[in-house]
Amino acid sequence: MPAVAVLGLSTFGAALVRALAAQRCRVLALDKNPAKVDGVRDLADEAVIADVSDPKALEALRLQDFDAVVISLGEPIDASLLAVLHLRDLGVRNVIAKAATEDHRRLLHQLGVAEVIFPEYDMAERAARTLSRKGLLDTLRLGEDISIVEVAPTPEVIGHTLAELDLRSRYQINVIAVRDALKDEIRVNPDPHVKITDSDALIVLGRDRDIDRFVKR
């Protein structure tokens, strides 16, 4: 069971606690606001009232034993940056932090944070990519130019098998799953000889430029 500590119960932090609890992770939730801590007490395995800028309070929680520590603090950003420094001193390796501004994001990267989450920017970029690609149902970024996307079925693919479409050779993309919208079922590593129906969406992995060639064909 993964163990995750969430430091700061902002809207994002509280939502993360709920999502982690639903995934049956071991969750520690921390905030200096008692009302926010009480709001997730029934969800978290441990709910602590403490200030993330207090190194002794963080040390007492043995955060270095957690699989990941998420810093979910907004502005002012100094508390977030101090928390990163304290966690590094404690030997916490996997630190994930939420950025409130672009400058905050840059500073977190410079401090060596493993992953920086910028919710407003990330969601705007995701929405823009989905809206700019006709037939695209959803998208997940895996890197600078690699994505997993869900593509609606089109007349060009309906009635054909993946073997017949040969998307790997034609577009350098891989169909890793097929989602049947009617049954709400996902077939991972789909049979290449089964025909695509009008209720099947293709879940595709590839470089953005190759996905664009396929979507805009």
Coordinates of N, CA and C in Angstrom, one line a residue:
M1 N 0.8 -1.2 0.0 CA 0.0 0.0 0.0 C 0.9 1.3 0.0
P2 N 0.8 2.1 -1.1 CA 1.6 3.3 -1.1 C 1.3 4.2 0.0
A3 N 2.3 4.9 0.6 CA 2.1 5.9 1.7 C 2.4 7.3 1.1
V4 N 1.5 8.2 1.2 CA 1.6 9.5 0.7 C 1.3 10.5 1.8
A5 N 2.1 11.6 1.9 CA 1.9 12.7 2.9 C 1.5 13.9 2.0
V6 N 0.4 14.5 2.4 CA -0.1 15.7 1.7 C 0.1 16.9 2.7
L7 N 1.0 17.8 2.4 CA 1.3 18.9 3.3 C 0.6 20.2 2.7
G8 N -0.5 20.6 3.4 CA -1.3 21.8 2.9 C -2.6 21.3 2.3
L9 N -3.7 21.6 3.0 CA -5.0 21.2 2.6 C -5.7 22.3 1.9
S10 N -5.1 22.8 0.8 CA -5.8 23.7 -0.1 C -6.9 22.9 -0.8
T11 N -7.7 23.6 -1.7 CA -8.7 22.8 -2.5 C -8.1 21.6 -3.2
F12 N -6.9 21.9 -3.8 CA -6.2 20.8 -4.5 C -5.7 19.7 -3.5
G13 N -5.2 20.1 -2.3 CA -4.7 19.2 -1.4 C -5.8 18.3 -0.8
A14 N -6.9 18.9 -0.4 CA -8.0 18.2 0.1 C -8.6 17.2 -0.9
A15 N -8.7 17.6 -2.1 CA -9.1 16.7 -3.2 C -8.2 15.6 -3.4
L16 N -6.9 15.9 -3.3 CA -5.9 14.8 -3.4 C -6.0 13.8 -2.3
V17 N -6.2 14.2 -1.1 CA -6.4 13.3 0.0 C -7.6 12.4 -0.3
R18 N -8.7 13.0 -0.7 CA -9.9 12.2 -1.0 C -9.6 11.1 -2.1
A19 N -8.9 11.6 -3.2 CA -8.6 10.7 -4.3 C -7.7 9.5 -3.8
L20 N -6.7 9.9 -3.0 CA -5.7 8.9 -2.5 C -6.4 7.9 -1.6
A21 N -7.3 8.4 -0.8 CA -8.0 7.5 0.1 C -8.9 6.5 -0.7
A22 N -9.5 7.0 -1.8 CA -10.4 6.2 -2.6 C -9.5 5.1 -3.3
Q23 N -8.2 5.4 -3.5 CA -7.3 4.4 -4.1 C -6.7 3.5 -3.1
R24 N -7.1 3.7 -1.8 CA -6.7 2.8 -0.7 C -5.2 3.0 -0.4
C25 N -4.7 4.2 -0.6 CA -3.4 4.6 -0.2 C -3.4 4.9 1.3
R26 N -2.2 4.8 1.9 CA -2.1 5.3 3.3 C -1.8 6.8 3.2
V27 N -2.6 7.6 3.8 CA -2.5 9.0 3.7 C -2.3 9.7 5.0
L28 N -1.3 10.6 5.0 CA -1.1 11.6 6.1 C -1.5 12.9 5.6
A29 N -2.4 13.6 6.2 CA -2.8 15.0 5.8 C -2.4 16.0 6.9
L30 N -1.8 17.1 6.5 CA -1.3 18.1 7.4 C -1.6 19.5 7.0
D31 N -2.0 20.3 7.9 CA -2.3 21.7 7.7 C -2.3 22.4 9.0
K32 N -2.0 23.7 9.0 CA -2.0 24.5 10.3 C -3.3 25.0 10.6
N33 N -4.3 24.8 9.7 CA -5.7 25.3 10.0 C -6.5 24.1 10.5
P34 N -6.9 24.1 11.8 CA -7.6 23.0 12.4 C -8.9 22.6 11.6
A35 N -9.6 23.6 11.1 CA -10.8 23.3 10.3 C -10.6 22.5 9.1
K36 N -9.5 22.8 8.4 CA -9.1 22.1 7.2 C -8.7 20.6 7.5
V37 N -8.0 20.5 8.6 CA -7.6 19.1 9.1 C -8.9 18.3 9.4
D38 N -9.8 18.9 10.2 CA -11.0 18.2 10.5 C -11.8 17.8 9.3
G39 N -11.7 18.6 8.2 CA -12.5 18.3 7.0 C -12.0 17.0 6.3
V40 N -10.8 16.5 6.6 CA -10.3 15.3 6.0 C -10.0 14.2 7.0
R41 N -10.3 14.5 8.2 CA -9.9 13.5 9.3 C -10.5 12.2 9.1
D42 N -11.7 12.1 8.5 CA -12.4 10.8 8.3 C -11.8 10.1 7.1
L43 N -11.0 10.8 6.3 CA -10.5 10.2 5.1 C -9.0 9.7 5.2
A44 N -8.2 10.5 5.9 CA -6.8 10.3 6.1 C -6.6 9.3 7.2
D45 N -5.5 8.5 7.0 CA -5.1 7.6 8.1 C -4.6 8.4 9.3
E46 N -4.0 9.5 9.0 CA -3.4 10.4 10.1 C -3.7 11.8 9.6
A47 N -4.3 12.6 10.5 CA -4.5 14.0 10.2 C -3.8 14.9 11.3
V48 N -3.0 15.8 10.8 CA -2.1 16.5 11.8 C -2.2 18.0 11.6
I49 N -2.4 18.7 12.8 CA -2.3 20.1 12.8 C -0.9 20.6 13.0
A50 N -0.3 21.1 12.0 CA 1.1 21.6 12.1 C 1.4 22.5 11.0
D51 N 2.5 23.3 11.2 CA 3.0 24.3 10.3 C 4.1 23.6 9.4
V52 N 4.0 23.6 8.1 CA 5.0 23.0 7.3 C 6.4 23.8 7.4
S53 N 6.4 25.0 7.8 CA 7.6 25.7 8.0 C 8.4 25.4 9.2
D54 N 7.8 24.5 10.1 CA 8.4 24.1 11.3 C 9.2 22.8 11.1
P55 N 10.5 22.8 11.0 CA 11.3 21.6 10.7 C 11.2 20.5 11.7
K56 N 11.0 20.9 13.0 CA 10.9 19.9 14.0 C 9.5 19.1 13.9
A57 N 8.5 19.9 13.5 CA 7.2 19.2 13.3 C 7.3 18.2 12.2
L58 N 8.0 18.6 11.1 CA 8.1 17.7 9.9 C 9.0 16.5 10.3
E59 N 10.1 16.7 11.1 CA 11.0 15.6 11.5 C 10.2 14.6 12.3
A60 N 9.3 15.0 13.2 CA 8.6 14.1 14.1 C 7.7 13.2 13.3
L61 N 7.3 13.6 12.1 CA 6.4 12.7 11.3 C 7.1 11.6 10.5
R62 N 8.4 11.7 10.5 CA 9.2 10.7 9.7 C 8.8 10.6 8.3
L63 N 8.8 11.7 7.6 CA 8.3 11.8 6.2 C 9.2 11.1 5.3
Q64 N 10.4 10.8 5.7 CA 11.4 10.1 4.8 C 10.9 8.7 4.6
D65 N 10.0 8.2 5.4 CA 9.5 6.8 5.3 C 8.4 6.7 4.3
F66 N 7.9 7.8 3.8 CA 6.7 7.8 2.9 C 7.2 7.6 1.4
D67 N 6.3 7.1 0.6 CA 6.7 6.9 -0.8 C 6.7 8.2 -1.6
A68 N 5.9 9.1 -1.1 CA 5.9 10.5 -1.8 C 5.4 11.5 -0.8
V69 N 5.9 12.7 -0.9 CA 5.4 13.8 -0.1 C 5.0 14.9 -1.0
V70 N 3.7 15.3 -0.9 CA 3.1 16.4 -1.8 C 3.0 17.7 -1.0
I71 N 3.6 18.7 -1.5 CA 3.4 20.1 -0.9 C 2.3 20.8 -1.7
S72 N 1.2 21.1 -1.0 CA 0.1 21.7 -1.7 C -0.2 23.1 -1.0
L73 N 0.7 24.0 -1.2 CA 0.5 25.3 -0.6 C 0.4 26.4 -1.7
G74 N -0.3 27.4 -1.5 CA -0.5 28.5 -2.5 C 0.5 29.6 -2.1
E75 N 0.0 30.8 -2.3 CA 0.8 32.0 -2.0 C 0.5 32.5 -0.6
P76 N 1.5 33.1 0.1 CA 2.8 33.4 -0.4 C 3.6 32.1 -0.6
I77 N 4.6 32.1 -1.5 CA 5.3 30.9 -1.9 C 6.4 30.6 -0.9
D78 N 6.8 31.5 0.0 CA 8.0 31.2 0.9 C 7.8 30.0 1.7
A79 N 6.5 29.7 2.2 CA 6.3 28.5 3.0 C 6.5 27.2 2.2
S80 N 6.1 27.2 1.0 CA 6.3 26.1 0.1 C 7.8 25.8 -0.1
L81 N 8.5 26.9 -0.4 CA 10.0 26.7 -0.7 C 10.7 26.3 0.6
L82 N 10.3 26.8 1.7 CA 10.9 26.4 3.0 C 10.7 24.9 3.3
A83 N 9.4 24.5 3.0 CA 9.1 23.1 3.2 C 9.9 22.2 2.3
V84 N 10.2 22.6 1.1 CA 11.1 21.8 0.2 C 12.5 21.7 0.8
L85 N 13.0 22.8 1.3 CA 14.3 22.7 1.9 C 14.4 21.8 3.1
H86 N 13.3 21.9 4.0 CA 13.3 21.1 5.2 C 13.2 19.6 4.8
L87 N 12.4 19.3 3.8 CA 12.3 17.9 3.4 C 13.6 17.4 2.8
R88 N 14.3 18.2 2.1 CA 15.6 17.7 1.6 C 16.5 17.5 2.7
D89 N 16.5 18.3 3.7 CA 17.4 18.1 4.9 C 17.0 16.8 5.6
L90 N 15.7 16.4 5.6 CA 15.3 15.2 6.2 C 15.5 13.9 5.4
G91 N 16.0 14.1 4.2 CA 16.3 13.0 3.3 C 15.1 12.4 2.5
V92 N 14.1 13.3 2.4 CA 12.9 12.8 1.6 C 13.2 12.9 0.1
R93 N 13.1 11.8 -0.6 CA 13.6 11.8 -2.0 C 12.5 12.2 -3.0
N94 N 11.3 11.7 -2.8 CA 10.2 11.9 -3.8 C 9.3 13.0 -3.3
V95 N 9.7 14.3 -3.6 CA 8.9 15.5 -3.3 C 8.2 16.0 -4.5
I96 N 6.9 16.1 -4.4 CA 6.0 16.7 -5.4 C 5.4 17.9 -4.9
A97 N 5.4 19.0 -5.7 CA 4.9 20.3 -5.2 C 4.0 21.0 -6.1
K98 N 3.0 21.6 -5.6 CA 2.0 22.4 -6.4 C 2.5 23.8 -6.5
A99 N 2.6 24.3 -7.8 CA 3.0 25.7 -8.0 C 1.8 26.6 -8.1
A100 N 2.0 27.8 -7.5 CA 0.9 28.8 -7.6 C 1.1 29.8 -8.7
T101 N 2.4 30.0 -9.1 CA 2.7 30.9 -10.2 C 3.8 30.3 -11.1
E102 N 4.0 30.9 -12.2 CA 5.1 30.5 -13.1 C 6.5 30.6 -12.4
D103 N 6.7 31.8 -11.7 CA 8.0 31.9 -11.0 C 8.1 30.9 -9.9
H104 N 7.0 30.6 -9.2 CA 7.0 29.5 -8.2 C 7.4 28.2 -8.8
R105 N 6.9 27.9 -10.0 CA 7.2 26.6 -10.6 C 8.7 26.6 -11.0
R106 N 9.3 27.7 -11.5 CA 10.7 27.7 -11.8 C 11.6 27.5 -10.6
L107 N 11.2 28.1 -9.5 CA 12.0 28.0 -8.2 C 11.9 26.6 -7.7
L108 N 10.7 26.0 -7.8 CA 10.6 24.6 -7.3 C 11.5 23.6 -8.1
H109 N 11.5 23.8 -9.4 CA 12.4 23.0 -10.3 C 13.9 23.2 -9.9
Q110 N 14.2 24.5 -9.7 CA 15.6 24.8 -9.3 C 16.0 24.2 -8.0
L111 N 15.1 24.0 -7.1 CA 15.3 23.3 -5.8 C 15.4 21.8 -5.9
G112 N 15.1 21.3 -7.1 CA 15.2 19.9 -7.3 C 14.0 19.1 -7.0
V113 N 12.8 19.7 -7.0 CA 11.6 19.0 -6.8 C 11.4 18.0 -7.9
A114 N 11.0 16.8 -7.5 CA 10.9 15.7 -8.5 C 9.8 16.0 -9.6
E115 N 8.7 16.5 -9.1 CA 7.6 16.8 -10.0 C 6.8 18.0 -9.5
V116 N 6.6 19.0 -10.4 CA 5.9 20.2 -10.1 C 4.5 20.2 -10.8
I117 N 3.4 20.4 -10.0 CA 2.1 20.4 -10.5 C 1.6 21.8 -10.6
F118 N 1.2 22.3 -11.7 CA 0.7 23.7 -11.9 C -0.8 23.5 -12.4
P119 N -1.8 23.3 -11.5 CA -3.1 22.8 -11.9 C -3.7 23.7 -13.0
E120 N -3.7 25.0 -12.8 CA -4.4 25.9 -13.8 C -3.7 25.8 -15.1
Y121 N -2.4 25.9 -15.2 CA -1.7 25.8 -16.4 C -1.9 24.4 -17.1
D122 N -1.7 23.3 -16.3 CA -1.8 22.0 -16.8 C -3.2 21.7 -17.4
M123 N -4.3 22.2 -16.7 CA -5.6 21.9 -17.2 C -5.9 22.8 -18.4
A124 N -5.4 24.0 -18.5 CA -5.6 24.8 -19.6 C -4.9 24.2 -20.9
E125 N -3.7 23.7 -20.7 CA -3.0 23.1 -21.8 C -3.7 21.8 -22.2
R126 N -4.2 21.0 -21.3 CA -4.9 19.8 -21.6 C -6.1 20.1 -22.4
A127 N -6.9 21.1 -22.0 CA -8.1 21.5 -22.7 C -7.8 22.0 -24.1
A128 N -6.7 22.8 -24.2 CA -6.4 23.4 -25.5 C -6.0 22.3 -26.5
R129 N -5.3 21.3 -26.0 CA -4.9 20.2 -26.9 C -6.1 19.4 -27.3
T130 N -7.0 19.2 -26.4 CA -8.2 18.4 -26.8 C -9.1 19.2 -27.7
L131 N -9.3 20.5 -27.5 CA -10.2 21.3 -28.3 C -9.6 21.5 -29.7
S132 N -8.2 21.6 -29.8 CA -7.6 21.9 -31.1 C -7.5 20.7 -32.0
R133 N -7.8 19.5 -31.5 CA -7.7 18.3 -32.3 C -9.1 17.7 -32.4
K134 N -9.7 17.8 -33.6 CA -11.0 17.3 -33.9 C -11.0 15.8 -33.7
G135 N -12.0 15.3 -33.0 CA -12.1 13.9 -32.8 C -11.4 13.3 -31.5
L136 N -10.7 14.2 -30.9 CA -9.9 13.8 -29.7 C -10.8 13.9 -28.5
L137 N -10.9 12.8 -27.7 CA -11.8 12.8 -26.5 C -11.1 13.2 -25.2
D138 N -9.8 12.8 -25.1 CA -9.0 13.1 -23.9 C -7.6 12.9 -24.2
T139 N -6.7 13.5 -23.4 CA -5.3 13.5 -23.6 C -4.5 13.4 -22.3
L140 N -3.4 12.7 -22.3 CA -2.6 12.7 -21.1 C -1.1 12.8 -21.5
R141 N -0.5 13.9 -21.0 CA 0.9 14.1 -21.4 C 1.8 13.2 -20.6
L142 N 2.8 12.6 -21.3 CA 3.8 11.7 -20.7 C 5.2 12.4 -20.7
G143 N 5.3 13.4 -21.5 CA 6.6 14.0 -21.6 C 6.5 15.3 -22.5
E144 N 7.7 15.8 -22.9 CA 7.7 17.0 -23.7 C 6.9 16.9 -25.0
D145 N 7.0 15.7 -25.6 CA 6.3 15.6 -26.9 C 5.6 14.2 -27.1
I146 N 5.3 13.6 -26.0 CA 4.7 12.2 -26.0 C 3.4 12.3 -25.2
S147 N 2.3 11.7 -25.8 CA 1.0 11.7 -25.1 C 0.3 10.4 -25.3
I148 N -0.7 10.2 -24.4 CA -1.7 9.1 -24.6 C -3.0 9.8 -24.9
V149 N -3.6 9.5 -26.0 CA -4.9 10.2 -26.3 C -6.0 9.2 -26.6
E150 N -7.2 9.6 -26.4 CA -8.4 8.8 -26.7 C -9.0 9.4 -27.9
V151 N -9.1 8.7 -29.0 CA -9.6 9.2 -30.3 C -11.0 8.5 -30.6
A152 N -11.9 9.4 -31.0 CA -13.3 8.9 -31.3 C -13.2 8.1 -32.6
P153 N -14.0 7.1 -32.8 CA -14.0 6.3 -34.0 C -14.5 7.1 -35.2
T154 N -13.9 6.9 -36.3 CA -14.2 7.7 -37.6 C -14.5 6.6 -38.7
P155 N -15.2 7.1 -39.7 CA -15.5 6.2 -40.8 C -14.3 5.4 -41.4
E156 N -13.1 6.1 -41.3 CA -11.9 5.4 -41.8 C -11.4 4.2 -41.0
V157 N -11.8 4.1 -39.7 CA -11.4 3.0 -38.9 C -12.5 2.0 -38.6
I158 N -13.8 2.5 -38.6 CA -14.9 1.6 -38.3 C -15.0 0.5 -39.3
G159 N -15.2 -0.7 -38.8 CA -15.3 -1.9 -39.7 C -14.0 -2.5 -40.1
H160 N -12.9 -1.9 -39.7 CA -11.5 -2.4 -40.0 C -10.9 -3.0 -38.7
T161 N -10.0 -3.9 -38.9 CA -9.2 -4.4 -37.7 C -7.9 -3.5 -37.5
L162 N -7.3 -3.6 -36.4 CA -6.1 -2.9 -36.1 C -5.0 -3.4 -37.0
A163 N -5.0 -4.7 -37.3 CA -4.0 -5.3 -38.3 C -4.2 -4.6 -39.6
E164 N -5.4 -4.4 -40.1 CA -5.6 -3.8 -41.4 C -5.2 -2.3 -41.4
L165 N -5.5 -1.7 -40.3 CA -5.2 -0.2 -40.2 C -3.7 0.0 -40.2
D166 N -2.9 -0.9 -39.5 CA -1.5 -0.9 -39.4 C -1.0 0.5 -39.0
L167 N -1.5 1.1 -37.9 CA -1.2 2.4 -37.5 C 0.3 2.6 -37.1
R168 N 0.9 1.5 -36.6 CA 2.3 1.6 -36.2 C 3.2 1.9 -37.4
S169 N 2.9 1.3 -38.5 CA 3.7 1.5 -39.7 C 3.4 2.8 -40.4
R170 N 2.1 3.1 -40.5 CA 1.6 4.3 -41.2 C 1.8 5.6 -40.4
Y171 N 1.7 5.6 -39.1 CA 1.7 6.8 -38.3 C 2.7 6.8 -37.2
Q172 N 3.4 5.6 -37.0 CA 4.3 5.5 -35.8 C 3.7 5.7 -34.5
I173 N 2.4 5.2 -34.4 CA 1.7 5.3 -33.1 C 1.2 3.9 -32.7
N174 N 1.0 3.7 -31.4 CA 0.5 2.4 -31.0 C -0.8 2.5 -30.3
V175 N -1.7 1.6 -30.7 CA -3.0 1.5 -30.0 C -2.8 0.6 -28.8
I176 N -2.9 1.1 -27.6 CA -2.6 0.3 -26.4 C -3.9 -0.2 -25.7
A177 N -5.1 0.4 -26.1 CA -6.3 -0.1 -25.6 C -7.5 0.4 -26.5
V178 N -8.6 -0.2 -26.3 CA -9.8 0.2 -27.0 C -10.9 0.3 -26.0
R179 N -11.6 1.4 -26.0 CA -12.7 1.6 -25.0 C -14.1 1.5 -25.7
D180 N -14.9 0.6 -25.2 CA -16.2 0.4 -25.7 C -17.2 1.3 -24.9
A181 N -17.6 2.4 -25.6 CA -18.4 3.4 -24.9 C -19.8 2.9 -24.4
L182 N -20.3 1.9 -25.2 CA -21.6 1.4 -24.8 C -21.6 0.5 -23.6
K183 N -20.5 -0.3 -23.5 CA -20.4 -1.2 -22.3 C -19.5 -0.6 -21.2
D184 N -18.9 0.5 -21.5 CA -18.0 1.2 -20.6 C -16.9 0.2 -20.2
E185 N -16.3 -0.5 -21.2 CA -15.3 -1.5 -20.9 C -14.0 -1.1 -21.7
I186 N -12.9 -1.4 -21.1 CA -11.6 -1.1 -21.8 C -10.9 -2.4 -22.1
R187 N -10.5 -2.6 -23.3 CA -9.7 -3.8 -23.7 C -8.3 -3.4 -23.9
V188 N -7.4 -3.8 -22.9 CA -6.0 -3.5 -23.0 C -5.3 -4.5 -23.9
N189 N -4.3 -4.0 -24.6 CA -3.7 -4.9 -25.6 C -4.7 -5.6 -26.5
P190 N -5.5 -4.8 -27.2 CA -6.6 -5.4 -28.0 C -6.2 -6.3 -29.1
D191 N -7.1 -7.3 -29.4 CA -6.8 -8.3 -30.4 C -6.8 -7.5 -31.8
P192 N -5.7 -7.6 -32.5 CA -5.5 -6.9 -33.7 C -6.4 -7.4 -34.9
H193 N -7.1 -8.5 -34.6 CA -8.0 -9.0 -35.7 C -9.4 -8.8 -35.4
V194 N -9.8 -8.1 -34.4 CA -11.2 -7.7 -34.1 C -11.5 -6.4 -34.7
K195 N -12.7 -6.3 -35.4 CA -13.0 -5.1 -36.1 C -13.5 -4.0 -35.1
I196 N -13.1 -2.8 -35.5 CA -13.5 -1.6 -34.7 C -14.9 -1.2 -35.0
T197 N -15.7 -1.0 -34.0 CA -17.1 -0.6 -34.2 C -17.3 0.9 -33.9
D198 N -18.5 1.4 -34.2 CA -18.7 2.8 -34.0 C -18.8 3.2 -32.6
S199 N -18.8 2.3 -31.6 CA -18.8 2.6 -30.2 C -17.4 2.5 -29.6
D200 N -16.4 2.1 -30.4 CA -15.0 1.9 -29.9 C -14.2 3.2 -30.1
A201 N -13.6 3.6 -29.0 CA -12.6 4.7 -29.1 C -11.2 4.1 -28.9
L202 N -10.3 4.6 -29.7 CA -8.9 4.1 -29.7 C -8.1 4.9 -28.7
I203 N -7.4 4.2 -27.8 CA -6.5 4.9 -26.9 C -5.1 4.6 -27.4
V204 N -4.4 5.7 -27.8 CA -3.2 5.7 -28.6 C -2.1 6.3 -27.9
L205 N -0.9 5.7 -28.0 CA 0.4 6.3 -27.5 C 1.3 6.6 -28.6
G206 N 1.9 7.8 -28.5 CA 2.8 8.2 -29.6 C 3.3 9.7 -29.4
R207 N 4.2 10.1 -30.3 CA 4.6 11.5 -30.3 C 3.5 12.4 -30.8
D208 N 3.5 13.6 -30.3 CA 2.4 14.5 -30.7 C 2.3 14.7 -32.2
R209 N 3.4 14.9 -32.8 CA 3.4 15.2 -34.3 C 2.8 14.0 -35.0
D210 N 3.0 12.7 -34.6 CA 2.5 11.6 -35.2 C 1.0 11.4 -34.9
I211 N 0.6 11.7 -33.7 CA -0.8 11.7 -33.3 C -1.6 12.7 -34.1
D212 N -1.0 13.9 -34.3 CA -1.6 14.9 -35.0 C -1.9 14.5 -36.5
R213 N -0.9 13.8 -37.1 CA -1.0 13.3 -38.4 C -2.2 12.4 -38.5
F214 N -2.3 11.5 -37.5 CA -3.4 10.5 -37.5 C -4.8 11.2 -37.3
V215 N -4.9 12.1 -36.3 CA -6.1 12.7 -36.0 C -6.6 13.6 -37.1
K216 N -5.7 14.3 -37.8 CA -6.0 15.3 -38.8 C -6.0 14.7 -40.2
R217 N -5.9 13.4 -40.3 CA -5.8 12.8 -41.6 C -7.0 13.1 -42.5

